[in-house]
PDB file of C-alpha atoms in Angstrom:
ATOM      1  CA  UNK H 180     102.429 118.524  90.595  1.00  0.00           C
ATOM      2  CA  UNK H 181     104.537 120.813  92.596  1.00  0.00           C
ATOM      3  CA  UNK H 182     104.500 123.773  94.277  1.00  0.00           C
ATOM      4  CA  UNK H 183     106.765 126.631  93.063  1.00  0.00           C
ATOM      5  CA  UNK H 184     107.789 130.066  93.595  1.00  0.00           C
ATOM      6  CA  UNK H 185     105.181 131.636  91.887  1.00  0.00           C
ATOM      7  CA  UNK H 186     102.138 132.741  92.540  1.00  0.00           C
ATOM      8  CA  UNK H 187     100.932 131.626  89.278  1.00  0.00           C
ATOM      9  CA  UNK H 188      98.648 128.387  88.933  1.00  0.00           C
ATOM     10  CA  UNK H 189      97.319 125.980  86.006  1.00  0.00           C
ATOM     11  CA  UNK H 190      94.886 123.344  85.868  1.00  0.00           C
ATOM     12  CA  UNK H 191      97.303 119.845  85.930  1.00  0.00           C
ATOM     13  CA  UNK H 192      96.712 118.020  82.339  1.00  0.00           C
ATOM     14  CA  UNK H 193      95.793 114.430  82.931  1.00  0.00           C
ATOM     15  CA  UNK H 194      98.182 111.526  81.570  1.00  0.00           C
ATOM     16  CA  UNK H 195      96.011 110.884  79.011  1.00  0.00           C
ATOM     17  CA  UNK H 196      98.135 110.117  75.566  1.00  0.00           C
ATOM     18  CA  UNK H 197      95.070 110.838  73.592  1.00  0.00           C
ATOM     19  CA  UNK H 198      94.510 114.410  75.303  1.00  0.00           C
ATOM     20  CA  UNK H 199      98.619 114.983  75.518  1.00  0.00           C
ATOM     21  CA  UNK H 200      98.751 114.155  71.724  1.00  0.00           C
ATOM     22  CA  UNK H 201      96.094 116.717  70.860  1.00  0.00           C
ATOM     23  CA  UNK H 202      98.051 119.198  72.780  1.00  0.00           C
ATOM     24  CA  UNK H 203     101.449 118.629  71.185  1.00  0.00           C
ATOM     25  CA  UNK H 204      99.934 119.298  67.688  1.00  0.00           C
ATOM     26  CA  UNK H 205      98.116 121.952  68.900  1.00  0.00           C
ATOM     27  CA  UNK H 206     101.428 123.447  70.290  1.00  0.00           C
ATOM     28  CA  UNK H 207     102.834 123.265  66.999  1.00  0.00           C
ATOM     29  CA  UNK H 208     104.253 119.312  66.881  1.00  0.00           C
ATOM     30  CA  UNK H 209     103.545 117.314  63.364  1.00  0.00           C
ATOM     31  CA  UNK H 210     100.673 115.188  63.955  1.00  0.00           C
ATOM     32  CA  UNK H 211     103.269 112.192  62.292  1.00  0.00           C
ATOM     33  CA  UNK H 212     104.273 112.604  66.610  1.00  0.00           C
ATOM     34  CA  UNK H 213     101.968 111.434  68.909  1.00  0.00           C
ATOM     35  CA  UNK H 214     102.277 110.044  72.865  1.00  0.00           C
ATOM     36  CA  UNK H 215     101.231 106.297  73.812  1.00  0.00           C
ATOM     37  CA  UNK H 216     101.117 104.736  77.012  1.00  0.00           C
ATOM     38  CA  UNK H 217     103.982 102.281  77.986  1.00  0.00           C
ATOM     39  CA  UNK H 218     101.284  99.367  79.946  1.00  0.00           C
ATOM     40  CA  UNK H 219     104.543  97.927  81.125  1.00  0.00           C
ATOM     41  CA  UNK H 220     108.177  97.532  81.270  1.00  0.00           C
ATOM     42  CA  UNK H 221     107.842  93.823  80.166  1.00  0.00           C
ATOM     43  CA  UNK H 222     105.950  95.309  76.815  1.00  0.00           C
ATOM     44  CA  UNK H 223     108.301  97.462  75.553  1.00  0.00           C
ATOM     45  CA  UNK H 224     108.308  96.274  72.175  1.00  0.00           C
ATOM     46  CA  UNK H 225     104.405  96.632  71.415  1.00  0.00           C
ATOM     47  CA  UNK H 226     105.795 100.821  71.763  1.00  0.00           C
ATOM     48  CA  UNK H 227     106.311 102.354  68.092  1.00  0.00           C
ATOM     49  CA  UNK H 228     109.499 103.048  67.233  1.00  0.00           C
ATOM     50  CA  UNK H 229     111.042 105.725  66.638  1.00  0.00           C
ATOM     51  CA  UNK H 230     110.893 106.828  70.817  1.00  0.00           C
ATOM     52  CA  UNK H 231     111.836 110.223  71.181  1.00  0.00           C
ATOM     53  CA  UNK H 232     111.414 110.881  74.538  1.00  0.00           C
ATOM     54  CA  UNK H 233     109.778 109.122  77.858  1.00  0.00           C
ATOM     55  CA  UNK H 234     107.752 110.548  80.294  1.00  0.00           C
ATOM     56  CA  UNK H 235     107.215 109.775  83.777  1.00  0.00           C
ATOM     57  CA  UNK H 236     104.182 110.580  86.078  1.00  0.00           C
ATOM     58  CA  UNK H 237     104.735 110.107  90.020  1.00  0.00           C
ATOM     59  CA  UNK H 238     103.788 110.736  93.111  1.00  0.00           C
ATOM     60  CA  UNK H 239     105.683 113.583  94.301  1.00  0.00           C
ATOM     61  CA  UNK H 240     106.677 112.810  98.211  1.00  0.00           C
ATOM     62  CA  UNK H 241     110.249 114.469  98.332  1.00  0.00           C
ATOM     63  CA  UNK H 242     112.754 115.002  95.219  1.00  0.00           C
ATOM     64  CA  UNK H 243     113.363 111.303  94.232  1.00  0.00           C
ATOM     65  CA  UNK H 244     116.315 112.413  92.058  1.00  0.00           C
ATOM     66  CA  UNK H 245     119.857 112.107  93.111  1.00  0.00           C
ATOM     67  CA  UNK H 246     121.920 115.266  92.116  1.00  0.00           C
ATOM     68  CA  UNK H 247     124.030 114.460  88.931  1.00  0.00           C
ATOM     69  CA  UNK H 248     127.385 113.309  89.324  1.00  0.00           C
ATOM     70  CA  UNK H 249     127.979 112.939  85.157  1.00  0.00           C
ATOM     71  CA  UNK H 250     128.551 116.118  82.760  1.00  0.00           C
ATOM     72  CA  UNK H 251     125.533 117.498  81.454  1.00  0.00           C
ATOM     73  CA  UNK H 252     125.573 117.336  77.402  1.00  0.00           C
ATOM     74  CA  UNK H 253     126.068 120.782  76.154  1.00  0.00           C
ATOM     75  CA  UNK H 254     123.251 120.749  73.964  1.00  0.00           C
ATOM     76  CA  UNK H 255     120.677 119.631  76.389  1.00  0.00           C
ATOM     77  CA  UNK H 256     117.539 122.286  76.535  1.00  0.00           C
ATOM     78  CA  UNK H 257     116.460 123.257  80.005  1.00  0.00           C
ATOM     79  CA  UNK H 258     113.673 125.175  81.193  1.00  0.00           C
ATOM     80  CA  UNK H 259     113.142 125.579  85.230  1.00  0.00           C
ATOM     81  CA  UNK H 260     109.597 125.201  86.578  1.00  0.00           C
ATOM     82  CA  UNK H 261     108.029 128.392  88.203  1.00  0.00           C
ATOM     83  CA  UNK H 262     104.131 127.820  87.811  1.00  0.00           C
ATOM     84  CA  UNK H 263     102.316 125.840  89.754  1.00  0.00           C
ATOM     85  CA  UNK H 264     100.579 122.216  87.923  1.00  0.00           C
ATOM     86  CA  UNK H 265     102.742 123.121  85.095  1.00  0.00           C
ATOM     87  CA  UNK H 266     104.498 119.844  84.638  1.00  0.00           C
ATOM     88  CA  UNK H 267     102.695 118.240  82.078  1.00  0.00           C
ATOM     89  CA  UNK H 268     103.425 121.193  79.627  1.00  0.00           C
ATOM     90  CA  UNK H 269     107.356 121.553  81.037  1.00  0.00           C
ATOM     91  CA  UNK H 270     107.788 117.780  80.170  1.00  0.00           C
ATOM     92  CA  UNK H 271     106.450 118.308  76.623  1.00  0.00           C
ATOM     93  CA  UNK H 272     108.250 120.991  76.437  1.00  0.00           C
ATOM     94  CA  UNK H 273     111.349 119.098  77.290  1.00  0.00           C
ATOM     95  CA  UNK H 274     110.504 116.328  75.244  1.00  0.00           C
ATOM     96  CA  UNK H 275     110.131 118.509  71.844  1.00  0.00           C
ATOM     97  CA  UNK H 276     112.376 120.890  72.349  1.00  0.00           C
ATOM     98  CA  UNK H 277     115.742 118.558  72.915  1.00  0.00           C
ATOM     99  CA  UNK H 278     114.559 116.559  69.212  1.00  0.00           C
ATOM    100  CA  UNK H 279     114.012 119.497  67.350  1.00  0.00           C
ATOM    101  CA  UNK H 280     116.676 117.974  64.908  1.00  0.00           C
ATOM    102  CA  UNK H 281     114.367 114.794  64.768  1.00  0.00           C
ATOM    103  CA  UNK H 282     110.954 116.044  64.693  1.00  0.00           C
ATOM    104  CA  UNK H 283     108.704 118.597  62.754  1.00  0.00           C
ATOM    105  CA  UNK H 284     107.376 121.214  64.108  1.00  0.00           C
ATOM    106  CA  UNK H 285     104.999 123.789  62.229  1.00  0.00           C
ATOM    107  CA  UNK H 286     106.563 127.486  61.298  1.00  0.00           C
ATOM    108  CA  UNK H 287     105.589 129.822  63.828  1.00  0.00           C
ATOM    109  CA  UNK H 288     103.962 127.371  66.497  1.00  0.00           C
ATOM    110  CA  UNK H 289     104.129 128.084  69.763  1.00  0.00           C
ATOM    111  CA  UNK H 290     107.318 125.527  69.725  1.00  0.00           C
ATOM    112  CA  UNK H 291     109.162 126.907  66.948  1.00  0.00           C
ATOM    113  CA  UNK H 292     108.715 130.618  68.508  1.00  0.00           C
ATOM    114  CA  UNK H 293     109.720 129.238  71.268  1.00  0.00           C
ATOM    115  CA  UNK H 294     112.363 127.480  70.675  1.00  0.00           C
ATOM    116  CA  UNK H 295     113.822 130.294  68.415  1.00  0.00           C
ATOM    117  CA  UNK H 296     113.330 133.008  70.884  1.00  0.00           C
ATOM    118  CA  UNK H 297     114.742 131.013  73.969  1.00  0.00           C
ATOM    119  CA  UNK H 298     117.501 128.624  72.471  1.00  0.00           C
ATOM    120  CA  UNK H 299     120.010 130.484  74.009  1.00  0.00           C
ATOM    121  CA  UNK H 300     118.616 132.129  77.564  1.00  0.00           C
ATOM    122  CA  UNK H 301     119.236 130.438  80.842  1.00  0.00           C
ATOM    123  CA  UNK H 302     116.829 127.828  82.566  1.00  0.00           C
ATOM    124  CA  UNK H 303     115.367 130.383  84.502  1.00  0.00           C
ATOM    125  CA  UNK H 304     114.689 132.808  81.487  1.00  0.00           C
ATOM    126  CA  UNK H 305     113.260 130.395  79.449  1.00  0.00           C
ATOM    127  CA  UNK H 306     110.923 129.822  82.741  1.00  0.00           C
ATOM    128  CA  UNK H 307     109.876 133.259  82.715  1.00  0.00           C
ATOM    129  CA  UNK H 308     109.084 132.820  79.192  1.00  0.00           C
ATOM    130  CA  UNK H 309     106.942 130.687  79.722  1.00  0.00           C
ATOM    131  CA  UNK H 310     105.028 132.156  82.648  1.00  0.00           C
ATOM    132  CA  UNK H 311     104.777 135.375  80.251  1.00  0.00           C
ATOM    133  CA  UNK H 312     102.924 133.467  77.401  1.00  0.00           C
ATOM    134  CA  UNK H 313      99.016 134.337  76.314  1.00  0.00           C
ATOM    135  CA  UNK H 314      99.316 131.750  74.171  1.00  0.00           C
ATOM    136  CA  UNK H 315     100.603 128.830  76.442  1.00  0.00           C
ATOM    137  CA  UNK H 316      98.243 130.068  78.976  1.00  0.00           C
ATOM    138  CA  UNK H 317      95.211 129.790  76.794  1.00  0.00           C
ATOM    139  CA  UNK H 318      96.652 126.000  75.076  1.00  0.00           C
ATOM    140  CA  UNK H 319      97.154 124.810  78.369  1.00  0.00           C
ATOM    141  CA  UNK H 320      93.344 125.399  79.857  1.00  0.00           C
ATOM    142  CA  UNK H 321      92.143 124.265  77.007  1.00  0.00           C
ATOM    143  CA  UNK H 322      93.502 121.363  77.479  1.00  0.00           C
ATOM    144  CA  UNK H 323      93.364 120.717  81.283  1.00  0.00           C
ATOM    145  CA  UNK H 324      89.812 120.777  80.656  1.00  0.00           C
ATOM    146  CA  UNK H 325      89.988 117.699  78.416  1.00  0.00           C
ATOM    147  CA  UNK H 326      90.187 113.901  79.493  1.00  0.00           C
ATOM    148  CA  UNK H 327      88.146 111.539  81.313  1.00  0.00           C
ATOM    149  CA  UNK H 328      88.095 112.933  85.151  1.00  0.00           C
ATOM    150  CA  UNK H 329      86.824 115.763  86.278  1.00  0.00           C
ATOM    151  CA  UNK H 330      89.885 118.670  86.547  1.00  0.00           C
ATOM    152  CA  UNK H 331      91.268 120.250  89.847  1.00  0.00           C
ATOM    153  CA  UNK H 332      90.970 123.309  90.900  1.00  0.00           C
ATOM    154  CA  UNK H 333      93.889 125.873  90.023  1.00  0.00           C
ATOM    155  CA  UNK H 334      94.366 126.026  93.542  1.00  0.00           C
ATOM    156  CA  UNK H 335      94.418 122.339  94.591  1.00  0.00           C
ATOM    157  CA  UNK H 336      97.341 120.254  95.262  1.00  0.00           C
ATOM    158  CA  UNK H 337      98.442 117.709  93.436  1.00  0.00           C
ATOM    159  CA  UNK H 338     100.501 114.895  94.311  1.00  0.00           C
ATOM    160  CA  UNK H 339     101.841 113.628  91.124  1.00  0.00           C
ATOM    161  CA  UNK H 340     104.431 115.287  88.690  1.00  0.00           C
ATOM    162  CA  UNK H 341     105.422 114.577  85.131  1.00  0.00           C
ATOM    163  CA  UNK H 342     109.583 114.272  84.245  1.00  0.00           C
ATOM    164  CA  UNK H 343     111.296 113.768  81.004  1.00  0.00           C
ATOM    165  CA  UNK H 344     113.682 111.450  79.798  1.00  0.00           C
ATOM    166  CA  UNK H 345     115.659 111.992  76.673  1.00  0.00           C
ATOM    167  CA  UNK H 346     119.029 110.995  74.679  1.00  0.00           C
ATOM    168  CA  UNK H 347     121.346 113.450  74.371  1.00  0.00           C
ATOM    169  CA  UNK H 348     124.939 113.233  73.001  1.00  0.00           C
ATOM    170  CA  UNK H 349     124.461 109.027  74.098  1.00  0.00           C
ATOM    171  CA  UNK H 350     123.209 110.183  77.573  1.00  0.00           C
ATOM    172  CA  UNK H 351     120.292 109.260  79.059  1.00  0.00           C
ATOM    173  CA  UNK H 352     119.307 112.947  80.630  1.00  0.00           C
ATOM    174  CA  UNK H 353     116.275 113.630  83.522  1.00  0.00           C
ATOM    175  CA  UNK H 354     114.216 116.683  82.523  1.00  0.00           C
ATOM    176  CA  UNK H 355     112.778 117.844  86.096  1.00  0.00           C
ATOM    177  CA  UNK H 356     111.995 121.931  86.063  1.00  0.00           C
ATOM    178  CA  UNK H 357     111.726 121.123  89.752  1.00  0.00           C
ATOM    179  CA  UNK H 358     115.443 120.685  90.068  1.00  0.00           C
ATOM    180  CA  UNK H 359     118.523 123.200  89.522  1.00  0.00           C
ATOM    181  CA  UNK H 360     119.813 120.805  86.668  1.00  0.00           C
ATOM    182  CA  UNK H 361     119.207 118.163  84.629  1.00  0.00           C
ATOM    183  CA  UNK H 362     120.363 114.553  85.917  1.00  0.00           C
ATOM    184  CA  UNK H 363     122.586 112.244  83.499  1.00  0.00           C
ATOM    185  CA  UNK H 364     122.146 108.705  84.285  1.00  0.00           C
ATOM    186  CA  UNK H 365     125.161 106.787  82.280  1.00  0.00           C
ATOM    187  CA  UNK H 366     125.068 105.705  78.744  1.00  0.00           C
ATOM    188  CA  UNK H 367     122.610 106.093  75.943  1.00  0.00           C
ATOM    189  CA  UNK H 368     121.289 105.392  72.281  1.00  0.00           C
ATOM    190  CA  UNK H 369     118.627 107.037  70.630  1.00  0.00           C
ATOM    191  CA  UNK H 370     117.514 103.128  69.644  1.00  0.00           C
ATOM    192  CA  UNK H 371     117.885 102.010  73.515  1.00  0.00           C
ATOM    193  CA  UNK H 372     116.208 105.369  75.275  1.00  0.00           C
ATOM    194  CA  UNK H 373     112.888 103.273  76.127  1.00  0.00           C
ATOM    195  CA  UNK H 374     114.489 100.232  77.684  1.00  0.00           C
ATOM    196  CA  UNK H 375     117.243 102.548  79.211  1.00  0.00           C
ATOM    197  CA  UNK H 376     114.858 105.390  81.128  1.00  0.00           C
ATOM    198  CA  UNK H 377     112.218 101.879  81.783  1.00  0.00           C
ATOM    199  CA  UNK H 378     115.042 100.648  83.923  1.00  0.00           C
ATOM    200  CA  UNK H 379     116.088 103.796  85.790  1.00  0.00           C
ATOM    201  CA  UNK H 380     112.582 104.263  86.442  1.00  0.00           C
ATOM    202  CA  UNK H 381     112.202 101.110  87.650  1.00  0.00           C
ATOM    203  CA  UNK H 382     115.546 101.126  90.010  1.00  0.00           C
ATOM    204  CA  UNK H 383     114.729 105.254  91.029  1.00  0.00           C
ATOM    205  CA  UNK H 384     111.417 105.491  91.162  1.00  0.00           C
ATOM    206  CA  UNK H 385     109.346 101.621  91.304  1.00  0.00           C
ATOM    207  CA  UNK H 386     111.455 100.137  93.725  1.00  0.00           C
ATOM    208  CA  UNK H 387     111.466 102.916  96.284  1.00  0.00           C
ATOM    209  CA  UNK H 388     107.795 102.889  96.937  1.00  0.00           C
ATOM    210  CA  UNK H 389     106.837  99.225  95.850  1.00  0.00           C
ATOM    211  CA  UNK H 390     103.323  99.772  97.120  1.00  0.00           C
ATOM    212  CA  UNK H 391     102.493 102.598  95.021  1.00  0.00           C
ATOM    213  CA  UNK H 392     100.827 101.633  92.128  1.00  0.00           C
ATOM    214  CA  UNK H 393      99.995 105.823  90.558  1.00  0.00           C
ATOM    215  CA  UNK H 394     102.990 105.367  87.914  1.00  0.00           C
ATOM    216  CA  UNK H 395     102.588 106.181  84.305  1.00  0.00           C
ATOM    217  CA  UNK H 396     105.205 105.886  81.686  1.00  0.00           C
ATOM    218  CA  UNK H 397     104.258 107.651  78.283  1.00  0.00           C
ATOM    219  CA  UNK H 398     106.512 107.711  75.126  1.00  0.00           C
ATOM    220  CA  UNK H 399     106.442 109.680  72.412  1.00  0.00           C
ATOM    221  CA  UNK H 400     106.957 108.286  69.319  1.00  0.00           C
ATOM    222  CA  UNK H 401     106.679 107.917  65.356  1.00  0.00           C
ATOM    223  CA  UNK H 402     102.853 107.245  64.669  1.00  0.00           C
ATOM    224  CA  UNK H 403     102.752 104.615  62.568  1.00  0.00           C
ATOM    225  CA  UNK H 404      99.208 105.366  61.047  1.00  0.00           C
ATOM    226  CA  UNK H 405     100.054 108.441  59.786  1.00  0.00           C
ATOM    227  CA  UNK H 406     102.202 108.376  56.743  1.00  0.00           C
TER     228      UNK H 406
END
């Protein structure tokens, strides 16, 4: 789950929707939001609707990503990665924290301090932010503990990371703390964000190593049995 600059490690959260939805309402997230697997790009319409963001798990072999050739949407939120296994909470992070306009999120959560403290600080601030939080800290071992394999050591490395896709300003943006900047892929609708990130994920990802099979697409979406 990469390996930063930092000499600070977490536990890597599994890609388990059930476990990852526990841990979004727990970070402050309405529990109206939850996180569902995608089984497969041919099933995209079995996924609730609203989708508010995708996320990707991989295996990490070298930076997949191209560098972004498109403008970045002004309003996109952006927090570098500096702790080690911290993907899974950066991509949730990502995910929540560019729909804070479409989602709830409970008055002094971790989120909504967070998002108020570090709406307008640099990727790199927001980063430290994060590597300064008790709170995250404690959230996040809770919940690295939780799923249904045994968890890693701190110390161990891991092989897959998580990225984010979202819709910004009818983009479809990369979330990837890893890199310097987010990646714009072309056009986007907040309707079309599933089938468009299924498809870069797909042509980037999928048909670069066609004899992987560790990918896992997650959405996170409107949960329909909660009213």
């Amino acid at each position: 789950m990469s390996q930063q600059n930092n000499n600070k490690h977490w536990i890597p959260l599994e890609s388990n929707p059930q476990v990852l939805s526990h841990y979004l309402h727990k970070l402050g997230v309405d529990e109206s939001v939850s996180i569902v697997d995608v089984l497969s790009p041919e099933l995209l319409d079995l996924v609730p609707r609203p989708v508010y963001a995708v996320i990707l798990l991989y295996p990490l072999k070298e930076k997949t990503a191209k560098e972004s050739k498109l403008t970045v949407p002004d309003q996109v939120y952006f927090c570098k990665q500096t702790i080690s296994n911290a993907c899974g909470t950066v991509a949730l992070v990502h995910a929540v924290l560019n729909n804070m306009h479409r989602l709830v999120c409970k008055r002094d959560s971790f989120f909504d301090k967070f998002h108020r403290s570090t709406l307008h600080l640099s990727p790199d601030e927001r980063a430290t932010c994060l590597e300064q939080s008790a709170e995250l800290d404690a959230l996040h071992a809770e919940f690295a503990q939780e799923g249904q394999s045994q968890a890693p050591l701190e110390n161990e490395e891991i092989d897959l990371h998580f990225v984010t896709f979202i819709c910004q300003q009818e983009r479809l943006v990369l979330l990837d703390g890893r890199l310097e900047q987010p990646i714009v892929y072309g056009s986007c609708t907040e309707e079309n964000l599933l089938q468009e990130a299924t498809n870069v994920i797909q042509q980037e990802f999928m048909a670069k190593d066609p004899n992987e099979v560790r990918f896992n697409i997650l959405a996170v979406v409107k949960n329909d049995s909660v009213s």
